[in-house]
Coordinates of C-alpha atoms and ligand atoms in Angstrom, one line a residue:
M1412 CA 0.0 0.0 0.0
G1413 CA 2.9 2.4 0.8
F1414 CA 4.4 1.8 -2.6
L1415 CA 1.1 2.6 -4.3
L1416 CA 0.8 5.8 -2.5
T1417 CA 4.3 7.1 -3.0
P1418 CA 3.8 8.7 -6.5
T1419 CA 0.5 10.4 -5.4
I1420 CA 2.3 11.9 -2.4
Q1421 CA 5.1 13.1 -4.5
S1422 CA 2.7 14.9 -6.8
F1423 CA 1.2 16.9 -4.0
S1424 CA 2.7 20.1 -3.0
I1425 CA 3.8 20.4 0.6
A1426 CA 0.8 22.7 1.5
S1427 CA -1.9 20.5 0.0
S1428 CA -0.5 17.3 1.6
G1429 CA -0.5 19.3 4.9
I1430 CA -4.2 20.1 4.5
L1431 CA -5.0 16.5 3.6
F1432 CA -3.1 15.4 6.6
L1433 CA -5.1 17.6 8.8
I1434 CA -8.4 16.3 7.3
L1435 CA -7.3 12.8 7.9
L1436 CA -6.3 13.6 11.4
A1437 CA -9.7 15.2 12.0
C1438 CA -11.4 12.0 10.7
T1439 CA -9.4 9.7 13.0
F1440 CA -10.2 12.0 15.9
F1441 CA -13.9 11.8 15.0
T1442 CA -13.8 8.0 14.8
S1443 CA -12.1 7.6 18.2
T1444 CA -14.7 9.5 20.0
E1445 CA -17.5 7.9 18.1
A1446 CA -17.5 4.7 20.1
Y1447 CA -17.2 2.5 17.1
D1448 CA -15.5 -0.8 17.4
A1449 CA -14.7 -2.5 14.2
L1450 CA -14.7 -6.0 15.8
D1451 CA -18.0 -5.5 17.6
P1452 CA -19.9 -2.9 15.4
H1453 CA -23.2 -3.4 17.1
G1454 CA -22.0 -3.8 20.7
N1455 CA -24.0 -2.0 23.3
I1456 CA -25.5 -2.3 26.8
T1457 CA -29.3 -1.8 26.6
I1458 CA -31.2 -0.7 29.7
K1459 CA -34.9 -1.5 29.7
W1460 CA -37.5 -0.3 32.0
D1461 CA -40.7 -2.4 32.2
I1462 CA -43.6 -1.0 34.2
M1463 CA -45.2 -4.0 35.8
S1464 CA -48.0 -2.4 37.8
W1465 CA -49.4 1.0 38.6
T1466 CA -49.6 2.2 42.3
P1467 CA -51.7 5.0 43.8
D1468 CA -49.0 7.5 43.3
G1469 CA -46.7 6.0 40.7
Y1470 CA -45.5 2.6 39.4
V1471 CA -43.4 -0.5 40.0
A1472 CA -40.8 -1.1 37.3
V1473 CA -38.3 -3.8 36.6
V1474 CA -35.1 -2.4 35.2
T1475 CA -33.0 -4.8 33.2
M1476 CA -29.6 -4.3 31.7
H1477 CA -28.5 -6.4 28.8
N1478 CA -24.8 -6.5 27.9
F1479 CA -24.9 -7.0 24.1
Q1480 CA -21.2 -6.5 23.7
Q1481 CA -19.4 -9.7 22.5
Y1482 CA -16.3 -9.4 24.6
R1483 CA -16.5 -6.4 26.9
H1484 CA -17.5 -7.1 30.3
I1485 CA -17.9 -5.2 33.6
A1486 CA -15.6 -6.6 36.3
A1487 CA -15.6 -5.9 40.1
P1488 CA -16.3 -3.5 41.7
G1489 CA -19.1 -3.4 39.2
W1490 CA -21.5 -1.1 37.5
S1491 CA -23.4 1.9 38.7
M1492 CA -26.4 3.4 36.8
G1493 CA -27.7 6.9 37.2
W1494 CA -30.5 9.1 35.8
T1495 CA -32.3 12.3 36.5
W1496 CA -36.1 12.2 37.2
A1497 CA -38.2 14.3 34.9
K1498 CA -40.7 15.3 37.7
K1499 CA -40.5 15.1 41.5
E1500 CA -40.3 11.3 41.7
V1501 CA -39.0 9.4 44.7
I1502 CA -38.1 5.9 45.2
W1503 CA -40.2 4.2 47.8
S1504 CA -38.4 0.9 47.8
M1505 CA -36.0 -1.3 45.8
T1506 CA -35.2 -4.9 45.5
G1507 CA -32.1 -6.4 43.8
G1508 CA -30.3 -3.0 44.0
Q1509 CA -29.9 0.0 46.0
T1510 CA -29.2 3.7 45.6
T1511 CA -25.8 4.9 46.9
E1512 CA -27.4 7.9 48.7
Q1513 CA -30.8 8.4 50.2
G1514 CA -30.7 12.2 49.8
D1515 CA -33.0 14.6 51.6
C1516 CA -36.2 13.0 52.6
S1517 CA -37.0 15.5 55.4
K1518 CA -40.4 16.5 53.8
F1519 CA -41.7 12.9 54.4
K1520 CA -43.6 11.9 57.6
G1521 CA -44.2 8.3 58.5
N1522 CA -43.2 6.3 55.5
I1523 CA -39.6 7.4 54.5
P1524 CA -38.6 6.8 50.8
H1525 CA -35.6 4.7 49.9
C1526 CA -34.3 7.7 47.9
C1527 CA -35.4 11.3 47.4
K1528 CA -32.5 12.4 45.1
K1529 CA -33.3 14.0 41.9
D1530 CA -30.4 12.1 40.3
P1531 CA -30.1 8.8 42.0
T1532 CA -27.2 6.4 41.4
V1533 CA -28.1 2.6 41.7
V1534 CA -25.6 -0.1 42.4
D1535 CA -26.1 -3.9 42.5
L1536 CA -26.4 -5.8 45.8
M1537 CA -23.6 -8.3 46.7
P1538 CA -23.9 -12.1 46.3
G1539 CA -25.5 -13.6 49.4
T1540 CA -28.2 -10.9 49.8
P1541 CA -31.2 -12.3 51.7
Y1542 CA -33.7 -13.9 49.4
N1543 CA -36.5 -11.4 50.2
Q1544 CA -34.4 -8.5 48.8
Q1545 CA -33.5 -10.3 45.6
V1546 CA -35.0 -10.4 42.1
A1547 CA -34.0 -12.5 39.1
N1548 CA -30.5 -11.7 37.7
C1549 CA -29.6 -9.4 40.6
C1550 CA -27.0 -9.4 43.3
K1551 CA -23.7 -10.2 41.5
G1552 CA -21.8 -7.2 43.0
G1553 CA -22.2 -5.4 39.7
V1554 CA -20.3 -7.9 37.5
L1555 CA -21.7 -8.2 34.1
S1556 CA -20.3 -10.9 31.8
S1557 CA -19.8 -10.4 28.1
W1558 CA -22.4 -11.8 25.7
V1559 CA -20.1 -14.4 24.2
Q1560 CA -18.3 -15.5 27.3
D1561 CA -21.3 -16.1 29.6
P1562 CA -24.7 -15.0 28.0
V1563 CA -26.6 -16.1 31.2
N1564 CA -24.6 -13.7 33.4
S1565 CA -24.7 -10.9 30.9
V1566 CA -28.0 -9.7 32.2
A1567 CA -28.6 -7.6 35.4
S1568 CA -31.9 -6.3 36.9
F1569 CA -33.5 -4.7 39.9
Q1570 CA -37.0 -3.6 40.8
V1571 CA -37.9 -0.1 41.8
S1572 CA -41.2 1.3 43.2
V1573 CA -41.6 4.9 42.1
G1574 CA -43.8 7.4 43.9
R1575 CA -45.0 10.9 42.8
G1576 CA -44.6 9.8 39.2
G1577 CA -47.4 9.4 36.6
T1578 CA -49.9 6.7 37.2
T1579 CA -51.0 6.1 33.5
N1580 CA -48.9 5.7 30.4
K1581 CA -50.1 9.2 29.4
T1582 CA -48.7 10.9 32.6
V1583 CA -45.5 9.0 33.2
K1584 CA -42.4 11.0 32.2
V1585 CA -39.4 8.9 31.2
P1586 CA -36.2 9.7 33.3
K1587 CA -33.5 11.7 31.5
N1588 CA -29.7 11.8 31.3
F1589 CA -28.9 8.2 31.9
T1590 CA -25.3 7.4 33.0
L1591 CA -23.5 4.1 33.2
K1592 CA -20.2 3.7 35.0
A1593 CA -18.2 0.5 34.9
P1594 CA -17.1 1.8 37.5
G1595 CA -15.1 4.4 35.6
P1596 CA -16.1 6.4 32.6
G1597 CA -16.3 5.0 29.0
Y1598 CA -20.1 4.5 28.5
T1599 CA -22.3 7.2 26.8
C1600 CA -26.1 6.5 27.0
G1601 CA -28.6 7.8 24.6
R1602 CA -32.1 9.1 25.3
A1603 CA -34.8 6.8 26.7
K1604 CA -37.1 5.8 24.0
I1605 CA -40.7 4.4 24.6
V1606 CA -40.9 1.1 22.7
R1607 CA -43.4 -1.7 22.3
P1608 CA -44.2 -3.2 25.7
S1609 CA -42.0 -6.3 26.5
L1610 CA -43.7 -9.7 26.4
F1611 CA -42.9 -12.2 29.1
I1612 CA -43.5 -15.9 28.3
Q1613 CA -44.4 -18.0 31.3
A1614 CA -42.1 -20.9 32.2
D1615 CA -44.6 -23.5 30.9
K1616 CA -44.9 -21.4 27.5
R1617 CA -48.7 -21.6 27.8
R1618 CA -49.3 -17.9 28.6
T1619 CA -47.7 -14.6 27.7
T1620 CA -48.0 -11.5 29.8
Q1621 CA -46.8 -8.0 28.9
A1622 CA -45.4 -4.9 30.5
L1623 CA -47.8 -2.0 30.9
M1624 CA -45.2 0.4 29.4
T1625 CA -41.6 0.0 28.4
W1626 CA -38.7 2.2 27.5
N1627 CA -35.2 1.4 26.3
V1628 CA -31.9 3.3 26.8
T1629 CA -28.8 2.2 24.7
C1630 CA -25.3 2.8 26.1
T1631 CA -22.1 2.4 24.0
Y1632 CA -18.5 2.2 25.0
S1633 CA -15.5 4.3 23.9
Q1634 CA -12.1 3.3 24.8
F1635 CA -11.1 7.0 24.3
L1636 CA -13.5 8.1 26.9
A1637 CA -12.5 5.4 29.4
Q1638 CA -8.8 6.1 29.6
K1639 CA -6.4 8.5 27.7
T1640 CA -3.7 6.0 27.4
P1641 CA -3.8 2.3 26.1
T1642 CA -3.9 -0.4 28.7
C1643 CA -2.1 -3.3 26.9
C1644 CA 0.6 -4.0 24.5
V1645 CA 1.8 -6.9 22.3
S1646 CA 5.3 -8.4 21.9
L1647 CA 6.4 -10.9 19.3
S1648 CA 9.0 -13.7 18.8
S1649 CA 9.3 -16.7 16.6
F1650 CA 11.4 -20.0 16.4
Y1651 CA 13.0 -18.8 13.1
N1652 CA 14.5 -15.6 14.3
D1653 CA 16.2 -14.9 17.7
T1654 CA 14.9 -11.3 17.9
I1655 CA 12.3 -10.7 20.5
V1656 CA 10.3 -7.7 19.3
P1657 CA 9.3 -6.0 22.5
C1658 CA 6.2 -3.8 23.2
P1659 CA 6.8 -0.3 21.8
T1660 CA 8.6 2.0 24.2
C1661 CA 6.1 4.2 26.1
A1662 CA 3.2 2.2 24.6
C1663 CA 1.0 3.0 27.6
G1664 CA 2.9 6.1 29.0
C1665 CA 6.5 6.9 29.8
Q1666 CA 8.3 6.5 33.1
T1667 CA 8.4 9.9 34.7
K1668 CA 11.5 11.3 36.3
S1669 CA 12.5 9.5 39.5
S1670 CA 11.6 12.7 41.5
Q1671 CA 7.9 11.8 40.9
R1672 CA 7.4 8.7 42.9
G1673 CA 4.5 6.3 42.5
S1674 CA 4.3 6.3 38.7
C1675 CA 5.7 2.8 38.7
V1676 CA 7.3 0.3 41.0
E1677 CA 10.6 -1.5 40.5
A1678 CA 10.1 -5.3 40.4
D1679 CA 12.8 -5.9 43.0
S1680 CA 11.7 -3.1 45.3
P1681 CA 11.0 -4.1 48.9
H1682 CA 8.3 -1.4 48.6
I1683 CA 6.1 -3.9 46.8
Q1684 CA 4.9 -5.5 50.0
S1685 CA 3.4 -2.2 51.0
V1686 CA 1.4 -1.8 47.9
V1687 CA -2.0 -2.3 49.4
P1688 CA -4.9 -1.9 47.0
T1689 CA -7.0 1.0 48.2
K1690 CA -10.8 0.8 47.9
N1691 CA -11.3 3.7 45.6
N1692 CA -8.2 3.8 43.5
F1693 CA -8.4 1.8 40.4
A1694 CA -5.7 3.6 38.5
P1695 CA -3.1 1.0 37.7
L1696 CA 0.1 0.9 39.7
V1697 CA 2.5 -0.8 37.2
Q1698 CA 5.9 -2.4 37.5
C1699 CA 8.5 -0.2 35.9
T1700 CA 9.0 -1.4 32.3
R1701 CA 9.8 0.4 29.0
H1702 CA 6.2 0.1 27.9
M1703 CA 4.5 0.9 31.2
C1704 CA 1.5 -1.2 30.3
P1705 CA -0.6 -3.0 32.9
I1706 CA -1.0 -6.0 30.5
R1707 CA 1.5 -7.4 28.0
I1708 CA 0.5 -10.1 25.5
H1709 CA 3.4 -12.1 24.0
W1710 CA 2.8 -14.0 20.8
H1711 CA 5.5 -16.6 20.0
V1712 CA 5.4 -18.6 16.8
K1713 CA 6.6 -21.8 18.3
L1714 CA 6.5 -24.7 15.9
N1715 CA 6.1 -25.5 12.2
Y1716 CA 4.6 -28.9 11.3
K1717 CA 3.8 -30.2 7.9
E1718 CA 0.1 -29.5 8.1
Y1719 CA -0.2 -27.4 11.2
W1720 CA 1.6 -24.6 13.0
R1721 CA 1.6 -23.7 16.7
V1722 CA 1.6 -20.4 18.6
K1723 CA 2.2 -19.8 22.3
V1724 CA 0.4 -16.9 23.9
T1725 CA 1.4 -15.5 27.3
I1726 CA -0.5 -12.7 29.0
T1727 CA 1.4 -11.0 31.8
N1728 CA 0.0 -8.7 34.4
F1729 CA 2.2 -5.8 35.4
N1730 CA -0.4 -4.2 37.6
Y1731 CA 0.0 -4.4 41.3
R1732 CA -3.5 -3.1 41.9
M1733 CA -5.6 -5.6 40.0
N1734 CA -6.5 -9.3 39.7
Y1735 CA -8.2 -9.5 36.4
S1736 CA -11.2 -11.9 37.0
D1737 CA -12.9 -13.4 33.9
W1738 CA -10.5 -11.7 31.6
N1739 CA -10.8 -12.2 27.9
M1740 CA -8.8 -11.6 24.7
V1741 CA -9.8 -11.0 21.2
V1742 CA -7.3 -11.8 18.3
Q1743 CA -7.6 -11.2 14.7
H1744 CA -5.5 -13.4 12.4
P1745 CA -6.5 -14.8 9.0
N1746 CA -5.8 -18.4 10.1
F1747 CA -8.6 -18.3 12.8
D1748 CA -10.8 -19.8 10.1
N1749 CA -8.9 -23.0 10.8
L1750 CA -8.0 -23.1 14.5
T1751 CA -7.7 -26.7 15.3
Q1752 CA -7.2 -26.5 19.0
S1753 CA -6.7 -24.0 21.8
F1754 CA -5.0 -25.6 24.9
S1755 CA -6.2 -24.3 28.3
F1756 CA -8.2 -21.4 27.1
N1757 CA -11.8 -21.3 26.0
Y1758 CA -12.3 -20.3 22.4
K1759 CA -15.2 -19.0 20.3
P1760 CA -15.0 -17.5 16.7
L1761 CA -16.3 -14.0 16.3
T1762 CA -17.7 -13.0 12.9
P1763 CA -18.1 -9.3 12.9
Y1764 CA -18.5 -9.2 9.1
G1765 CA -20.7 -12.3 8.5
D1766 CA -18.6 -14.6 6.5
I1767 CA -15.1 -13.3 7.3
N1768 CA -13.9 -15.7 10.0
D1769 CA -10.6 -14.2 11.1
T1770 CA -11.3 -13.2 14.6
G1771 CA -11.5 -15.3 17.8
M1772 CA -12.2 -14.7 21.4
L1773 CA -10.2 -16.6 24.1
W1774 CA -10.7 -16.6 27.8
G1775 CA -9.7 -18.5 30.9
V1776 CA -11.0 -21.8 32.0
K1777 CA -13.2 -21.5 35.2
F1778 CA -11.3 -22.1 38.4
Y1779 CA -8.1 -22.8 36.4
N1780 CA -6.9 -19.7 34.8
D1781 CA -9.7 -17.3 34.7
L1782 CA -8.1 -15.1 37.3
L1783 CA -5.1 -13.2 36.1
M1784 CA -3.2 -12.5 39.3
Q1785 CA -1.7 -9.1 40.1
A1786 CA 1.9 -8.5 39.4
G1787 CA 4.2 -9.9 42.1
H1788 CA 2.1 -13.1 42.4
V1789 CA 2.1 -15.6 39.5
G1790 CA 0.8 -12.8 37.3
N1791 CA 0.6 -14.7 34.0
V1792 CA -1.5 -17.2 32.0
Q1793 CA -0.5 -19.1 28.9
S1794 CA -2.0 -21.0 26.2
E1795 CA -1.0 -22.7 22.9
L1796 CA -3.0 -22.5 19.6
L1797 CA -2.8 -25.1 16.9
F1798 CA -3.7 -23.8 13.4
R1799 CA -4.2 -25.9 10.3
K1800 CA -2.3 -24.5 7.3
D1801 CA -4.2 -23.4 4.2
T1802 CA -1.4 -23.9 1.7
S1803 CA -2.8 -21.1 -0.6
T1804 CA -2.3 -18.4 2.1
F1805 CA 0.1 -19.8 4.8
T1806 CA 3.5 -18.3 5.0
F1807 CA 6.1 -17.3 7.6
D1808 CA 7.2 -14.5 5.4
K1809 CA 6.3 -10.8 5.9
G1810 CA 5.1 -11.3 9.5
W1811 CA 2.0 -13.2 8.3
A1812 CA 2.2 -15.5 11.3
F1813 CA 1.7 -12.6 13.7
P1814 CA -1.7 -11.3 14.8
R1815 CA -3.3 -8.3 13.1
R1816 CA -5.0 -6.9 16.2
I1817 CA -5.3 -8.0 19.8
Y1818 CA -7.8 -6.8 22.5
F1819 CA -7.6 -7.4 26.1
N1820 CA -10.8 -7.0 28.1
G1821 CA -12.1 -5.1 25.1
D1822 CA -9.4 -2.5 24.8
N1823 CA -7.1 -2.5 21.8
C1824 CA -3.6 -3.3 22.5
V1825 CA -0.6 -1.4 21.1
M1826 CA 1.3 -3.5 18.5
P1827 CA 4.9 -3.1 17.4
P1828 CA 5.3 -1.4 14.1
P1829 CA 4.9 -3.9 11.2
D1830 CA 8.5 -3.2 9.9
A1831 CA 9.9 -4.4 13.3
Y1832 CA 8.4 -7.9 13.1
P1833 CA 10.9 -10.7 13.2
W1834 CA 12.0 -11.7 9.7
L1835 CA 12.3 -15.1 8.1
P1836 CA 16.1 -15.5 7.4
N1837 CA 17.2 -15.4 3.7
T1838 CA 14.3 -13.2 2.5
G1839 CA 16.9 -10.7 1.2
S1840 CA 17.1 -7.1 2.1
R1841 CA 13.7 -5.4 2.3
K1842 CA 13.0 -2.2 0.5
T1843 CA 12.7 0.8 2.8
V1844 CA 9.3 2.6 2.6
P1845 CA 9.3 6.3 3.0
L1846 CA 8.2 7.4 6.4
L1847 CA 5.5 9.8 5.1
A1848 CA 4.0 7.0 2.9
L1849 CA 3.8 4.7 5.9
I1850 CA 2.0 7.4 7.9
M1851 CA -0.4 8.1 5.0
A1852 CA -1.0 4.4 4.5
F1853 CA -1.8 4.1 8.2
L1854 CA -4.2 7.0 8.2
V1855 CA -5.9 5.8 5.1
T1856 CA -6.4 2.4 6.7
L1857 CA -7.9 4.0 9.7
V1858 CA -10.3 6.0 7.6
F1859 CA -11.1 2.9 5.6
Y1860 CA -12.0 1.0 8.7
A1861 CA -14.2 3.9 10.0
Y1862 CA -16.3 3.9 6.9
A1863 CA -16.2 0.3 6.0
Ligands
NAG3072 C1 -27.8 -3.2 20.6 O1 -27.4 -4.6 20.5 C2 -28.5 -5.4 20.0 C3 -27.9 -6.8 20.0 O2 -26.8 -6.9 19.2 C4 -29.0 -5.0 18.7 O3 -30.1 -5.8 18.3 C5 -29.5 -3.5 18.8 O4 -29.8 -3.1 17.6 C6 -28.3 -2.6 19.3 N1 -28.9 -1.3 19.6 C7 -28.4 -0.3 19.0 C8 -29.0 1.0 19.2 O5 -27.3 -0.4 18.3
NAG3073 C1 -51.2 3.6 26.6 O1 -52.3 2.7 26.9 C2 -53.3 2.7 25.9 C3 -54.4 1.7 26.3 O2 -54.7 1.9 27.6 C4 -52.7 2.2 24.6 O3 -53.6 2.2 23.5 C5 -51.4 3.1 24.2 O4 -50.8 2.7 23.1 C6 -50.5 3.2 25.3 N1 -49.5 4.0 25.0 C7 -48.2 3.8 25.3 C8 -47.2 4.8 24.9 O5 -47.8 2.7 25.7
NAG3074 C1 -26.6 15.1 32.9 O1 -25.6 14.5 33.8 C2 -24.4 15.2 33.7 C3 -23.3 14.4 34.6 O2 -24.0 13.6 35.5 C4 -24.5 16.6 34.2 O3 -23.3 17.3 34.1 C5 -25.6 17.3 33.4 O4 -25.7 18.6 33.9 C6 -26.9 16.5 33.4 N1 -27.8 17.1 32.5 C7 -29.1 17.4 32.8 C8 -30.0 18.0 31.9 O5 -29.5 17.0 34.0
NAG3075 C1 -35.4 -2.9 23.9 O1 -34.4 -3.7 24.6 C2 -34.6 -5.0 24.6 C3 -33.5 -5.7 25.3 O2 -33.3 -5.2 26.6 C4 -34.7 -5.6 23.2 O3 -35.1 -7.0 23.2 C5 -35.8 -4.8 22.4 O4 -35.7 -5.2 21.0 C6 -35.4 -3.3 22.5 N1 -36.4 -2.6 21.7 C7 -36.1 -1.7 20.8 C8 -37.1 -1.0 20.1 O5 -34.8 -1.3 20.7
NAG3076 C1 -5.4 -10.8 44.3 O1 -5.6 -12.1 44.7 C2 -4.7 -12.5 45.8 C3 -5.0 -14.0 46.2 O2 -6.4 -14.1 46.2 C4 -4.8 -11.6 47.0 O3 -3.9 -11.9 48.0 C5 -4.6 -10.1 46.5 O4 -4.8 -9.2 47.6 C6 -5.5 -9.8 45.4 N1 -5.1 -8.5 44.9 C7 -6.0 -7.5 44.6 C8 -5.5 -6.2 44.0 O5 -7.2 -7.7 44.7
NAG3077 C1 -15.0 -20.2 12.0 O1 -13.9 -20.9 12.4 C2 -14.1 -21.9 13.4 C3 -12.9 -22.7 13.6 O2 -11.9 -21.8 13.9 C4 -15.3 -22.8 13.0 O3 -15.6 -23.6 14.2 C5 -16.6 -21.9 12.7 O4 -17.6 -22.8 12.3 C6 -16.2 -20.9 11.6 N1 -17.4 -20.1 11.4 C7 -17.8 -19.7 10.2 C8 -19.0 -18.8 10.1 O5 -17.2 -20.1 9.2
NAG3078 C1 -9.4 -25.8 6.9 O1 -8.3 -26.4 6.2 C2 -8.7 -27.5 5.5 C3 -7.4 -28.2 4.9 O2 -6.6 -27.2 4.3 C4 -9.6 -27.1 4.3 O3 -10.1 -28.1 3.5 C5 -10.8 -26.4 5.0 O4 -11.6 -25.8 3.9 C6 -10.3 -25.3 5.9 N1 -11.5 -24.7 6.5 C7 -11.8 -23.3 6.5 C8 -13.0 -23.0 7.3 O5 -11.1 -22.6 5.8
NAG3079 C1 15.3 -11.2 12.6 O1 14.3 -10.1 12.5 C2 14.9 -8.8 12.6 C3 13.9 -7.8 12.5 O2 13.1 -7.8 13.7 C4 16.0 -8.6 11.6 O3 16.6 -7.3 11.8 C5 17.0 -9.7 11.7 O4 17.9 -9.6 10.6 C6 16.4 -11.1 11.6 N1 17.3 -12.1 11.8 C7 17.6 -13.0 10.8 C8 18.6 -14.0 11.2 O5 17.1 -13.0 9.7

């Protein structure tokens, strides 16, 4: 692609290519804030309110949250959901969830509401909540699995009894300004839309009931909103070349000067023992490395058989503040259409574009390696992948055996630049591609993905 572009670039004057560069830059900025994920284009979390009954001064609603994202989950300490009431509503009571603050209920005598705030924030209850405070799909401490990894646990719900709201479907006003935290930023929620009332099929399938009124809210994730720096990087090696291509330097930030303590911790520091995770600090505290990433994924091309080839994948945790429970990884590589076996990781193919089968999701085996321990403990998990060769496409040349894209827990990992990939010996000297052409090719690719 770089070669094709070179003549075009040369024909541009410096000024016009500068303008083009700015336009392309604006496009990439636009796409990164637009919450679009090429490997999960329709991923979203849908919040649904079903009014189940009217009360003398309001209604009882079941609020259900469906995680329709293929691989992004919400880990402990879990989600919190907020909204702003449209009128002067209060929450009389809740089951399967609770508001974080009661707010000012001083106007009430006798019966005191659960929450009087105009903008309540609801969190899940913990596992082991007494049965009389539970509803179906509640009480998982706010943990919400991804759709592919564990569909049964990708749903959360709570029940809320609302007072001083409307008492008919004409007078109810839908709440505004929904927010979803996981627990940090990242999700943006749209407006609540009144939709066809949900249908509920009874367990024996002989009767269907329906909600009195239903509204939906859709929330989408943007890695750009969640954190300003990447959270993972990829390193590469192969049996046919001694070079280990490390994660790019400063992939997730740079080591600040030694005068500023606390940006990272030396691996051999006696200080590590005193790194106690604090309740409200989820910012990673990483081991000092050149890449400074909390997570590194290493892809080693291990063996070449006649009809198969084998890769070893190692995920290493450099974060002292986090055990990643139910972690997952998404890998894009053309040979995923013929993955023969994945050892000690679960595997499911993802097909974001229907018939193109080049993406797979991998995650830990329950009670064996589904917990990626914090740095300083074991701190890594490993697997091997066995691919069947398709003779028409298979090659070790030009870095073909390395992944095109890797996500960890739904975030895109920083890859080494393609020209640094380990080479196959005896492929001769490679032509050098002009730097500008490479940058242009990169931007054009991004724009292509944005509109594809
Ligand atoms: C949310 O995801 C579901 C399931 O993939 C999909 O049917 C729905 O259209 C999505 N909603 C939006 C607004 O994209
Ligand atoms: C409200 O209820 C009436 C029947 O009582 C129904 O015809 C109407 O479609 C409902 N409106 C909404 C927005 O659900
Ligand atoms: C919506 O919520 C955000 C953040 O919680 C707040 O800054 C904003 O003022 C709210 N808007 C309305 C109309 O309540
Ligand atoms: C509302 O959300 C539910 C899932 O929670 C979904 O089944 C339904 O199709 C959605 N309705 C609309 C109109 O988006
Ligand atoms: C991670 O798990 C280990 C063992 O269960 C525990 O000792 C450690 O405190 C946990 N770390 C964090 C940050 O939760
Ligand atoms: C994708 O490849 C996997 C094997 O890696 C196979 O099990 C699955 O059926 C394929 N899916 C499609 C849509 O071709
Ligand atoms: C997997 O490889 C075999 C043998 O090369 C081939 O016949 C088969 O079509 C391949 N499957 C896919 C889904 O490409
Ligand atoms: C291994 O790959 C590197 C590029 O990462 C290259 O500089 C080196 O020459 C290769 N070694 C051999 C023996 O081909």
